[in-house]
Tab-separated table of C-alpha atoms in Angstrom:
chain	number	residue	atom	x	y	z
P	1	MET	CA	0.315	-0.208	-0.074
P	2	VAL	CA	1.440	3.458	-0.912
P	3	SER	CA	0.043	6.463	0.428
P	4	TYR	CA	-0.273	9.429	-1.935
P	5	LYS	CA	0.454	11.612	1.116
P	6	ASP	CA	4.158	9.907	1.194
P	7	LEU	CA	4.152	11.169	-2.738
P	8	GLY	CA	3.348	14.779	-1.556
P	9	LEU	CA	-0.019	14.673	-3.463
P	10	VAL	CA	-3.695	16.161	-2.118
P	11	ASN	CA	-7.021	15.136	-2.402
P	12	THR	CA	-9.839	16.918	-3.920
P	13	ARG	CA	-11.631	17.972	-0.962
P	14	GLU	CA	-9.992	21.282	-0.100
P	15	MET	CA	-9.517	22.197	-3.539
P	16	PHE	CA	-12.872	21.774	-4.433
P	17	ALA	CA	-14.416	23.827	-1.249
P	18	LYS	CA	-12.213	26.441	-2.133
P	19	ALA	CA	-13.059	26.674	-5.828
P	20	ILE	CA	-16.844	26.512	-4.837
P	21	GLU	CA	-16.465	29.607	-2.658
P	22	GLY	CA	-13.993	31.352	-4.853
P	23	GLY	CA	-16.214	30.790	-8.039
P	24	TYR	CA	-13.477	29.050	-10.326
P	25	ALA	CA	-12.716	25.604	-11.520
P	26	VAL	CA	-9.839	23.724	-10.931
P	27	PRO	CA	-8.012	22.335	-13.992
P	28	ALA	CA	-8.056	18.428	-14.661
P	29	PHE	CA	-5.266	17.823	-17.424
P	30	ASN	CA	-4.932	14.086	-18.766
P	31	PHE	CA	-1.430	13.174	-19.183
P	32	ASN	CA	0.113	10.369	-21.170
P	33	ASN	CA	3.628	11.102	-21.529
P	34	MET	CA	6.564	13.001	-19.850
P	35	GLU	CA	6.110	16.076	-21.938
P	36	GLN	CA	2.495	16.214	-21.078
P	37	LEU	CA	3.571	16.077	-17.439
P	38	GLN	CA	6.488	18.604	-17.532
P	39	ALA	CA	3.971	21.222	-19.404
P	40	ILE	CA	1.371	20.800	-16.798
P	41	ILE	CA	3.519	20.919	-13.771
P	42	LYS	CA	5.440	24.181	-15.221
P	43	ALA	CA	2.070	25.728	-15.962
P	44	ALA	CA	0.564	25.190	-12.956
P	45	ALA	CA	3.619	26.039	-10.976
P	46	GLU	CA	4.208	29.559	-12.713
P	47	GLU	CA	0.581	30.210	-12.530
P	48	LYS	CA	0.169	29.061	-8.835
P	49	SER	CA	-3.076	27.035	-9.672
P	50	PRO	CA	-4.313	23.439	-7.867
P	51	VAL	CA	-4.052	21.195	-10.591
P	52	ILE	CA	-5.526	17.446	-11.274
P	53	LEU	CA	-3.425	15.061	-12.710
P	54	GLN	CA	-5.783	12.937	-14.540
P	55	VAL	CA	-4.917	9.347	-16.027
P	56	SER	CA	-7.375	7.261	-17.915
P	57	LYS	CA	-7.280	3.346	-17.654
P	58	GLY	CA	-5.810	3.447	-20.856
P	59	ALA	CA	-2.908	6.037	-20.168
P	60	ARG	CA	-2.049	4.007	-16.725
P	61	ASN	CA	-1.547	1.039	-18.928
P	62	TYR	CA	0.536	3.029	-21.438
P	63	ALA	CA	2.519	4.540	-18.922
P	64	ASN	CA	3.132	1.402	-16.441
P	65	ALA	CA	1.487	1.986	-12.805
P	66	THR	CA	4.659	2.068	-11.120
P	67	LEU	CA	6.517	4.743	-13.440
P	68	LEU	CA	3.328	6.313	-13.023
P	69	ARG	CA	3.483	6.703	-9.079
P	70	TYR	CA	7.194	8.020	-9.540
P	71	MET	CA	6.250	10.610	-12.026
P	72	ALA	CA	3.576	11.855	-9.810
P	73	GLN	CA	6.234	11.918	-6.879
P	74	GLY	CA	8.624	13.521	-9.309
P	75	ALA	CA	5.767	16.082	-10.403
P	76	VAL	CA	5.774	17.165	-6.801
P	77	ALA	CA	9.430	17.641	-6.484
P	78	TYR	CA	9.598	19.524	-9.775
P	79	ALA	CA	7.075	21.914	-8.780
P	80	LYS	CA	9.002	22.864	-5.674
P	81	GLU	CA	12.253	23.237	-7.924
P	82	LEU	CA	10.007	25.986	-9.990
P	83	GLY	CA	9.429	27.880	-6.662
P	84	TRP	CA	5.941	26.559	-5.567
P	85	GLU	CA	6.450	25.772	-2.208
P	86	ASN	CA	3.362	24.064	-1.365
P	87	PRO	CA	2.272	22.228	-4.695
P	88	GLN	CA	-1.775	21.438	-4.693
P	89	ILE	CA	-1.009	18.480	-7.142
P	90	CYS	CA	-3.681	15.512	-7.076
P	91	LEU	CA	-3.359	12.408	-9.138
P	92	HIS	CA	-6.822	11.109	-10.320
P	93	LEU	CA	-7.982	8.242	-12.116
P	94	ASP	CA	-10.342	9.455	-15.051
P	95	HIS	CA	-13.597	6.963	-16.168
P	96	GLY	CA	-12.313	4.052	-13.778
P	97	ASP	CA	-14.746	1.034	-14.834
P	98	SER	CA	-14.361	-1.337	-12.037
P	99	PHE	CA	-13.874	-1.545	-8.415
P	100	GLU	CA	-10.719	-3.549	-8.937
P	101	LEU	CA	-9.068	-0.969	-10.848
P	102	CYS	CA	-10.087	1.708	-8.600
P	103	LYS	CA	-8.646	-0.260	-5.460
P	104	SER	CA	-5.490	-0.632	-7.593
P	105	CYS	CA	-4.993	3.021	-8.047
P	106	ILE	CA	-5.856	3.876	-4.437
P	107	ASP	CA	-3.429	0.923	-3.432
P	108	ASN	CA	-0.652	2.608	-5.840
P	109	GLY	CA	-0.582	6.267	-4.277
P	110	PHE	CA	-3.521	7.895	-6.313
P	111	SER	CA	-5.250	10.620	-4.340
P	112	SER	CA	-8.660	10.628	-6.135
P	113	VAL	CA	-10.299	8.106	-8.364
P	114	MET	CA	-13.355	8.247	-10.506
P	115	ILE	CA	-15.679	5.176	-10.716
P	116	ASP	CA	-17.965	5.644	-13.835
P	117	GLY	CA	-21.107	3.741	-13.630
P	118	SER	CA	-22.936	5.917	-15.632
P	119	HIS	CA	-23.661	3.288	-18.439
P	120	LEU	CA	-25.356	0.804	-15.686
P	121	PRO	CA	-28.829	0.488	-14.407
P	122	TYR	CA	-29.395	3.283	-11.525
P	123	GLU	CA	-29.408	1.150	-8.879
P	124	GLU	CA	-26.104	-0.922	-10.070
P	125	ASN	CA	-24.493	2.728	-10.405
P	126	VAL	CA	-25.330	3.452	-6.942
P	127	ALA	CA	-23.901	-0.075	-5.584
P	128	LEU	CA	-20.769	0.107	-7.304
P	129	THR	CA	-19.935	4.022	-6.595
P	130	LYS	CA	-20.956	2.913	-2.804
P	131	GLN	CA	-18.407	0.154	-3.033
P	132	VAL	CA	-15.577	2.261	-4.261
P	133	VAL	CA	-16.221	5.246	-1.638
P	134	ASP	CA	-16.424	2.849	1.162
P	135	TYR	CA	-12.940	1.375	0.409
P	136	ALA	CA	-11.252	4.729	-0.859
P	137	HIS	CA	-12.633	6.937	2.353
P	138	GLN	CA	-10.621	4.375	4.401
P	139	PHE	CA	-7.445	6.014	2.864
P	140	ASP	CA	-8.717	9.705	2.849
P	141	VAL	CA	-8.853	9.279	-0.902
P	142	THR	CA	-11.863	11.322	-2.690
P	143	VAL	CA	-13.895	9.641	-5.048
P	144	GLU	CA	-15.799	11.129	-8.178
P	145	GLY	CA	-19.164	9.636	-9.291
P	146	GLU	CA	-20.963	10.324	-12.744
P	147	LEU	CA	-25.143	10.244	-13.521
P	148	GLY	CA	-25.890	10.967	-17.423
P	149	VAL	CA	-24.000	9.502	-20.295
P	150	LEU	CA	-21.612	11.843	-22.418
P	151	ALA	CA	-21.483	11.191	-26.031
P	152	GLY	CA	-17.841	10.576	-27.690
P	153	VAL	CA	-14.906	8.826	-27.832
P	154	GLU	CA	-12.182	8.965	-25.173
P	155	ASP	CA	-9.981	6.045	-24.840
P	156	GLU	CA	-11.943	3.104	-23.655
P	157	VAL	CA	-15.149	4.979	-22.980
P	158	SER	CA	-17.618	5.556	-26.194
P	159	SER	CA	-21.218	6.493	-26.466
P	160	ASP	CA	-22.894	7.636	-29.739
P	161	HIS	CA	-25.318	9.570	-27.483
P	162	HIS	CA	-25.842	11.479	-24.738
P	163	THR	CA	-28.482	11.222	-21.791
P	164	TYR	CA	-28.843	14.656	-19.569
P	165	THR	CA	-28.208	14.085	-15.775
P	166	ASP	CA	-31.453	13.616	-14.217
P	167	PRO	CA	-31.553	16.501	-11.453
P	168	GLU	CA	-34.212	14.325	-9.465
P	169	GLU	CA	-31.680	11.780	-8.943
P	170	VAL	CA	-28.774	13.888	-7.917
P	171	ILE	CA	-29.643	13.675	-4.187
P	172	ASP	CA	-30.608	10.593	-3.523
P	173	PHE	CA	-27.200	9.300	-5.719
P	174	ALA	CA	-25.316	11.468	-3.718
P	175	THR	CA	-26.543	10.446	-0.241
P	176	ARG	CA	-26.654	6.985	-0.738
P	177	THR	CA	-23.084	6.868	-2.548
P	178	GLY	CA	-21.221	9.095	-0.182
P	179	CYS	CA	-19.028	10.292	-3.658
P	180	ASP	CA	-17.248	13.540	-3.115
P	181	SER	CA	-18.088	15.175	-6.450
P	182	LEU	CA	-20.445	14.298	-8.947
P	183	ALA	CA	-19.841	14.406	-13.118
P	184	ILE	CA	-23.039	15.818	-14.880
P	185	SER	CA	-23.881	15.325	-18.364
P	186	ILE	CA	-25.165	19.051	-19.559
P	187	GLY	CA	-24.065	18.662	-23.105
P	188	THR	CA	-20.308	18.227	-23.485
P	189	SER	CA	-19.110	15.380	-25.079
P	190	HIS	CA	-15.519	13.488	-25.613
P	191	GLY	CA	-12.925	13.915	-28.428
P	192	ALA	CA	-12.592	16.519	-31.034
P	193	TYR	CA	-15.635	16.026	-32.708
P	194	LYS	CA	-18.007	16.759	-29.794
P	195	PHE	CA	-20.823	17.573	-32.172
P	196	THR	CA	-22.071	16.661	-35.647
P	197	PRO	CA	-22.531	19.066	-38.487
P	198	GLU	CA	-25.888	18.303	-38.398
P	199	GLN	CA	-26.530	19.120	-34.593
P	200	CYS	CA	-24.647	22.749	-35.212
P	201	THR	CA	-25.127	25.914	-37.219
P	202	ARG	CA	-22.875	27.496	-39.822
P	203	ASP	CA	-21.642	31.017	-39.450
P	204	PRO	CA	-22.538	32.644	-42.833
P	205	LYS	CA	-19.567	35.015	-42.590
P	206	THR	CA	-16.842	32.317	-41.937
P	207	GLY	CA	-18.409	28.773	-42.848
P	208	LYS	CA	-17.330	27.598	-39.548
P	209	LEU	CA	-19.473	25.264	-37.304
P	210	VAL	CA	-21.335	26.665	-34.417
P	211	PRO	CA	-22.061	24.238	-31.867
P	212	PRO	CA	-25.410	24.226	-29.832
P	213	PRO	CA	-25.402	25.572	-26.348
P	214	LEU	CA	-24.840	23.354	-23.294
P	215	ALA	CA	-27.833	22.930	-21.126
P	216	PHE	CA	-27.270	25.021	-18.564
P	217	GLU	CA	-31.020	24.681	-17.145
P	218	VAL	CA	-29.876	20.900	-15.941
P	219	LEU	CA	-26.714	22.606	-14.232
P	220	ASP	CA	-28.854	24.925	-12.681
P	221	ALA	CA	-31.457	22.348	-11.537
P	222	VAL	CA	-28.747	20.000	-9.773
P	223	MET	CA	-27.317	22.925	-8.310
P	224	GLU	CA	-30.775	23.703	-6.659
P	225	LYS	CA	-30.851	20.392	-5.594
P	226	LEU	CA	-27.341	19.860	-4.191
P	227	PRO	CA	-26.416	23.511	-3.255
P	228	GLY	CA	-22.454	23.872	-2.880
P	229	PHE	CA	-22.004	20.278	-3.955
P	230	PRO	CA	-18.782	19.924	-6.190
P	231	ILE	CA	-19.728	19.313	-9.635
P	232	VAL	CA	-17.503	17.991	-12.788
P	233	LEU	CA	-17.795	18.636	-16.295
P	234	HIS	CA	-16.124	16.224	-18.473
P	235	GLY	CA	-15.469	16.270	-22.085
P	236	SER	CA	-14.645	20.326	-21.884
P	237	SER	CA	-11.849	20.651	-24.579
P	238	SER	CA	-12.724	23.522	-26.836
P	239	VAL	CA	-10.864	22.141	-29.938
P	240	PRO	CA	-9.026	25.506	-31.025
P	241	GLN	CA	-9.415	26.266	-34.655
P	242	GLU	CA	-5.642	27.213	-34.800
P	243	TYR	CA	-4.479	23.778	-33.938
P	244	VAL	CA	-7.079	21.845	-36.069
P	245	ASP	CA	-5.811	24.164	-39.126
P	246	THR	CA	-2.169	23.456	-38.355
P	247	ILE	CA	-2.579	19.814	-38.397
P	248	ASN	CA	-5.030	20.046	-41.621
P	249	LYS	CA	-2.102	22.182	-43.031
P	250	PHE	CA	0.445	19.817	-42.693
P	251	GLY	CA	-1.084	16.674	-43.529
P	252	GLY	CA	-3.471	15.958	-40.936
P	253	LYS	CA	-7.306	15.073	-41.576
P	254	LEU	CA	-9.621	16.316	-39.012
P	255	PRO	CA	-12.826	17.960	-40.816
P	256	ASP	CA	-15.353	19.705	-39.143
P	257	ALA	CA	-13.620	18.951	-35.817
P	258	ILE	CA	-15.425	21.221	-33.346
P	259	GLY	CA	-15.372	21.505	-29.155
P	260	ILE	CA	-17.229	23.505	-26.112
P	261	PRO	CA	-16.736	27.355	-26.562
P	262	GLU	CA	-14.523	28.832	-23.925
P	263	GLU	CA	-17.260	31.211	-22.991
P	264	GLU	CA	-19.295	28.558	-21.935
P	265	LEU	CA	-16.810	27.098	-19.810
P	266	ARG	CA	-16.157	30.310	-18.279
P	267	LYS	CA	-19.701	30.369	-17.394
P	268	ALA	CA	-19.552	26.791	-15.829
P	269	ALA	CA	-16.482	27.902	-13.957
P	270	LYS	CA	-17.992	30.655	-12.090
P	271	SER	CA	-21.264	28.314	-10.657
P	272	ALA	CA	-20.840	24.964	-8.577
P	273	VAL	CA	-18.796	23.224	-11.547
P	274	CYS	CA	-15.089	22.912	-9.749
P	275	LYS	CA	-13.644	20.563	-11.893
P	276	ILE	CA	-13.220	20.839	-15.734
P	277	ASN	CA	-11.774	17.800	-17.601
P	278	ILE	CA	-9.159	19.056	-20.982
P	279	ASP	CA	-7.590	16.077	-22.893
P	280	SER	CA	-8.359	16.455	-26.634
P	281	ASP	CA	-7.031	20.310	-26.766
P	282	SER	CA	-3.306	19.322	-25.542
P	283	ARG	CA	-3.426	16.303	-27.730
P	284	LEU	CA	-4.158	18.509	-30.626
P	285	ALA	CA	-1.405	21.220	-29.529
P	286	MET	CA	0.946	18.652	-29.154
P	287	THR	CA	0.211	17.096	-32.810
P	288	ALA	CA	-0.199	20.313	-34.467
P	289	ALA	CA	3.439	21.259	-33.225
P	290	VAL	CA	5.169	17.980	-34.091
P	291	ARG	CA	3.422	17.912	-37.533
P	292	GLU	CA	4.745	21.632	-38.228
P	293	VAL	CA	8.360	20.465	-37.542
P	294	PHE	CA	8.123	17.141	-39.453
P	295	ALA	CA	6.930	19.021	-42.394
P	296	THR	CA	9.124	22.227	-42.084
P	297	LYS	CA	12.281	19.966	-41.169
P	298	PRO	CA	11.993	16.835	-42.673
P	299	GLY	CA	15.476	15.991	-42.009
P	300	GLU	CA	15.056	16.373	-38.278
P	301	PHE	CA	14.969	12.784	-36.306
P	302	ASP	CA	16.146	14.103	-32.712
P	303	PRO	CA	13.014	13.320	-30.768
P	304	ARG	CA	13.889	16.695	-28.515
P	305	LYS	CA	13.880	18.972	-31.234
P	306	TYR	CA	10.076	18.030	-32.140
P	307	LEU	CA	8.517	17.074	-28.799
P	308	GLY	CA	10.133	20.018	-27.152
P	309	PRO	CA	8.326	22.193	-29.446
P	310	ALA	CA	5.107	20.305	-28.664
P	311	ARG	CA	5.851	20.673	-24.797
P	312	ASP	CA	6.406	24.420	-25.226
P	313	GLU	CA	2.840	24.611	-27.090
P	314	MET	CA	1.085	22.599	-24.398
P	315	GLU	CA	2.538	24.634	-21.677
P	316	ARG	CA	0.757	27.647	-23.479
P	317	LEU	CA	-2.320	26.070	-23.878
P	318	TYR	CA	-2.486	25.229	-19.853
P	319	LYS	CA	-1.689	28.657	-18.963
P	320	HIS	CA	-4.220	29.815	-21.087
P	321	LYS	CA	-6.906	27.585	-19.775
P	322	ILE	CA	-5.701	28.380	-15.959
P	323	GLU	CA	-5.924	32.170	-16.534
P	324	ASN	CA	-8.786	32.902	-18.853
P	325	VAL	CA	-10.768	29.940	-18.820
P	326	LEU	CA	-11.058	28.523	-15.268
P	327	GLY	CA	-10.013	31.200	-13.372
P	328	SER	CA	-7.339	29.165	-10.986
P	329	ASN	CA	-4.534	31.358	-11.176
P	330	GLY	CA	-3.261	32.296	-7.842
P	331	LYS	CA	-5.398	30.021	-5.936
P	332	ALA	CA	-2.543	27.727	-4.810
């Protein structure tokens, strides 16, 4: 058993309480490799923002569970080297799909886990979430549950439709499971294709797709039922057009990729939404930078020469999200 406290990590309880009180959201950035982790920590340390290092089941398998533990410990040490005296860093399992996976993460130093039973019948979701909560809380690990289904694809998680969270269920779910935060569905979606062209309108001036608005009425109803309870938004990448254009310019193929407008995320961050998940945007930033180097410097084969610019671009993206979207800068 490895305690996250021995690694210098924190859970989300105090993070979320401060975020709700302060009217901002904590960034939850997914990472799969060293460059992403370096960029996240450098951005968070320089911005003095609490941050959640988010790892999916697939990313954990890719990185190796043991290496991942030491990467998280190293991230805390790196943050301190950068002058962040008291780093507020959480290591979180994204979309855990079984009790066994959540237990393994808790036993190996994660400070927070998500158990996603949203695809199960309601009573089964309640039972599975409670099982994880009962185990996690023995070790002061926080647990995120989910009600509602998000469309899109992210690693092993996929759905061809979304189902809005039913506000009438949230009190019963939170009370019976004892979860510390709740991911809800209000129209966000996984991946870089969050909406089909048929779901969107087109700007007559630019021809660009305009996504449908988020269902803030669902969020408002949930907040009314559970005042002050930490709410989480998944699938909240904005899919910056500059990265899509760069990728397409240098040989990529991302037609009609579209995300969540940042103004909608800013609005959500000022509410009870205290954790906003961002994954696809950093993938796009990294891929755009790598493709540009490959296209403009075809003789380059030193990984540092294309992963370095990719890391720098991701850091710029993370800082932008922290400062201009989530409002979490200066909060840690």
